[in-house]
């Protein structure tokens, strides 16, 4: 029972480089989310998806893109990495049915230098 | 602005002391409320949640929280903390009309033996 799997766990990028943070869930959850966590700021919602083919912006979407071609996968794309994107990124999923509760991945620590 | 507020940013306690962490939200309407814990170097784990019914909710590891609707509060309590409770604690709220989980800025708890 893997839950929510994020890769990679750590990454260092140079300014201007691009990368994709991968997120996969095996719980057949319709809802998926990307958050970034910065010290003293809590978690901020970047993008979310309510199902395959549907995505929407969260609180801090600038500099990021997402896609949701399948129920299982919700990758987050950084096109031109900037130092302000140094953060810890968490993917989460939830089911619309039953009590709400998010399952979080283990996080990706990204440093942009 | 609609938000989730955690007024205690850093709390330091000795073992066996009692704990209360404040959480207030400013959303109207029906909400679901959560407390998450993040141990050093780990991802978020659900401590407890409130959806409806008894406003006093009991979670894992001896934690409980009380929903006071008139005060828009959902404070977390534990009668006697342990060194292993050292972690960061996040309050979070879902407004049912938006289905997005919004976090407070977190409270860092340090417990000394």
XYZ file of C-alpha atoms in Angstrom:
226
model
C 0.000 0.000 0.000
C 2.198 2.830 -1.296
C -0.202 5.763 -0.814
C 1.281 8.923 -2.336
C 4.752 8.592 -3.843
C 6.912 11.580 -4.702
C 10.171 11.606 -6.625
C 12.840 12.788 -6.328
C 13.365 13.325 -2.597
C 16.108 15.910 -3.090
C 17.213 18.024 -6.015
C 19.514 20.946 -6.646
C 18.794 23.079 -9.704
C 20.636 25.977 -11.264
C 18.746 29.166 -12.002
C 16.909 28.857 -15.293
C 16.866 25.071 -15.394
C 13.625 23.154 -15.598
C 12.437 20.009 -13.907
C 9.364 17.935 -13.150
C 8.417 16.748 -9.681
C 6.582 13.473 -9.928
C 3.597 12.454 -7.814
C 1.698 9.185 -8.037
C -1.090 7.810 -5.863
C -2.548 4.313 -5.861
C -5.707 4.966 -3.861
C -7.895 5.941 -6.812
C -8.367 9.397 -5.335
C -9.920 11.965 -7.622
C -8.459 14.986 -5.869
C -4.746 15.777 -5.940
C -2.795 18.770 -4.696
C 0.634 20.360 -4.728
C 1.826 22.406 -1.761
C 5.066 24.155 -1.002
C 6.310 24.530 2.543
C 8.534 27.417 3.574
C 9.793 28.108 7.125
C 7.307 30.143 9.137
C 4.843 30.216 6.247
C 3.068 26.902 6.620
C 1.944 25.151 3.471
C 0.727 27.082 0.462
C -1.399 25.484 -2.246
C 0.216 25.727 -5.697
C -2.178 23.796 -7.932
C -4.870 21.221 -7.483
C -6.905 18.821 -9.581
C -10.380 17.400 -9.041
C -9.966 14.676 -11.624
C -8.164 13.603 -14.768
C -8.034 16.429 -17.275
C -9.025 19.109 -14.750
C -6.568 21.402 -12.967
C -6.857 24.744 -11.241
C -4.627 27.323 -9.594
C -4.106 27.541 -5.880
C -2.665 30.363 -3.785
C 0.835 30.522 -5.336
C 0.753 29.160 -8.934
C 3.245 31.525 -10.599
C 6.286 29.758 -12.011
C 4.658 26.336 -12.013
C 2.578 24.196 -14.327
C 0.697 20.947 -13.840
C -1.090 18.325 -15.860
C -3.420 15.482 -14.930
C -3.640 12.989 -17.767
C -4.460 10.049 -15.480
C -6.122 9.618 -12.084
C -2.869 8.328 -10.602
C -0.342 10.965 -11.703
C -0.089 14.690 -11.016
C 3.343 16.039 -12.027
C 4.468 19.565 -11.157
C 6.643 21.365 -13.682
C 9.098 24.183 -13.026
C 10.050 25.773 -16.345
C 12.624 28.413 -15.353
C 13.821 27.725 -11.839
C 14.351 30.740 -9.586
C 15.859 30.971 -6.076
C 12.403 31.866 -4.751
C 11.324 28.342 -5.642
C 13.713 26.833 -3.112
C 11.294 24.990 -0.874
C 9.936 21.644 0.212
C 7.160 20.424 -2.045
C 4.406 18.094 -0.908
C 1.905 16.277 -3.046
C -1.369 15.119 -1.501
C -4.510 13.307 -2.548
C -8.005 12.920 -1.182
C -11.234 11.151 -1.983
C -14.474 13.004 -2.464
C -16.326 10.107 -0.903
C -16.507 9.681 2.823
C -14.797 11.845 5.409
C -12.301 14.314 4.089
C -8.696 13.620 4.800
C -5.604 14.184 2.795
C -2.808 11.693 2.345
C 0.556 13.381 1.894
C 3.666 12.233 0.107
C 7.054 12.341 1.805
C 8.092 15.555 0.081
C 10.716 16.829 -2.342
C 13.369 19.220 -1.054
C 14.355 21.520 -3.915
C 17.216 24.009 -3.820
C 17.726 26.511 -6.635
C 21.200 28.042 -6.763
C -8.777 38.021 4.060
C -9.967 34.515 4.718
C -7.297 32.602 6.573
C -6.234 30.122 9.192
C -4.306 31.636 12.104
C -1.997 29.938 14.521
C -0.877 32.526 17.022
C 1.761 30.427 18.772
C 4.747 30.255 16.453
C 7.168 28.551 18.830
C 6.317 26.813 22.073
C 8.860 25.372 24.502
C 7.724 23.022 27.263
C 9.143 20.594 29.743
C 7.980 16.999 29.730
C 4.680 16.441 31.578
C 3.569 20.028 31.014
C 0.153 20.631 29.504
C -0.179 21.875 25.935
C -2.694 24.058 24.182
C -2.096 25.351 20.662
C -4.467 27.917 19.272
C -6.122 27.818 15.851
C -8.640 30.290 14.500
C -10.174 30.493 11.055
C -12.076 33.223 9.346
C -14.258 31.286 6.916
C -18.005 31.329 7.125
C -20.235 28.402 6.404
C -19.553 24.742 6.922
C -15.945 23.735 7.433
C -13.978 20.614 8.199
C -11.058 21.065 10.567
C -7.786 19.208 10.933
C -4.597 19.120 12.927
C -1.510 17.691 11.277
C 1.864 16.947 12.832
C 5.221 16.980 11.099
C 8.081 15.319 12.939
C 11.595 16.487 12.033
C 12.485 15.418 8.517
C 9.167 13.726 7.892
C 5.971 14.460 6.005
C 2.667 15.533 7.475
C 0.578 13.068 9.429
C -3.029 13.512 10.470
C -3.483 13.927 14.239
C -7.227 14.422 14.315
C -10.131 15.845 12.354
C -13.548 17.310 12.944
C -16.450 16.994 10.506
C -19.592 17.102 12.615
C -21.098 15.918 15.899
C -19.273 16.053 19.220
C -17.109 19.192 19.142
C -14.499 17.520 21.342
C -12.405 15.345 19.085
C -9.863 12.817 20.257
C -6.908 11.952 18.074
C -3.812 9.828 18.177
C -1.089 9.959 20.820
C -3.324 11.505 23.480
C -4.137 14.678 21.565
C -7.579 16.223 21.488
C -9.120 19.349 20.024
C -12.270 21.301 20.692
C -14.309 22.998 17.989
C -15.959 26.164 19.258
C -18.092 27.420 16.410
C -18.928 30.770 18.011
C -15.218 31.540 18.356
C -14.163 30.063 14.993
C -11.571 28.103 16.936
C -10.182 24.578 16.944
C -7.527 24.478 19.638
C -5.291 21.456 20.114
C -4.615 20.123 23.613
C -2.630 17.458 25.365
C -2.613 17.063 29.163
C 0.989 15.887 29.458
C 3.525 16.243 26.642
C 6.452 13.959 26.000
C 9.849 14.599 24.449
C 8.659 12.630 21.407
C 5.969 15.266 20.786
C 8.667 17.648 19.550
C 7.427 18.540 16.079
C 5.673 21.170 14.029
C 1.892 21.286 14.278
C -0.376 22.609 11.555
C -4.022 23.507 11.759
C -5.930 23.238 8.488
C -9.424 23.992 7.255
C -11.506 22.888 4.300
C -14.449 24.967 3.267
C -16.856 22.502 1.752
C -17.691 24.856 -1.099
C -14.063 24.971 -2.268
C -12.687 21.544 -1.338
C -9.218 23.066 -0.815
C -7.259 22.425 2.354
C -5.826 25.687 3.696
C -3.091 25.551 6.319
C -2.074 27.784 9.148
C 1.562 28.843 9.393
C 2.375 26.143 11.918
C 3.539 26.002 15.530
C 6.916 24.588 16.389
C 6.812 22.652 19.645
C 9.976 21.770 21.519
C 9.721 19.513 24.545
C 12.696 19.200 26.847
C 13.196 16.195 29.139
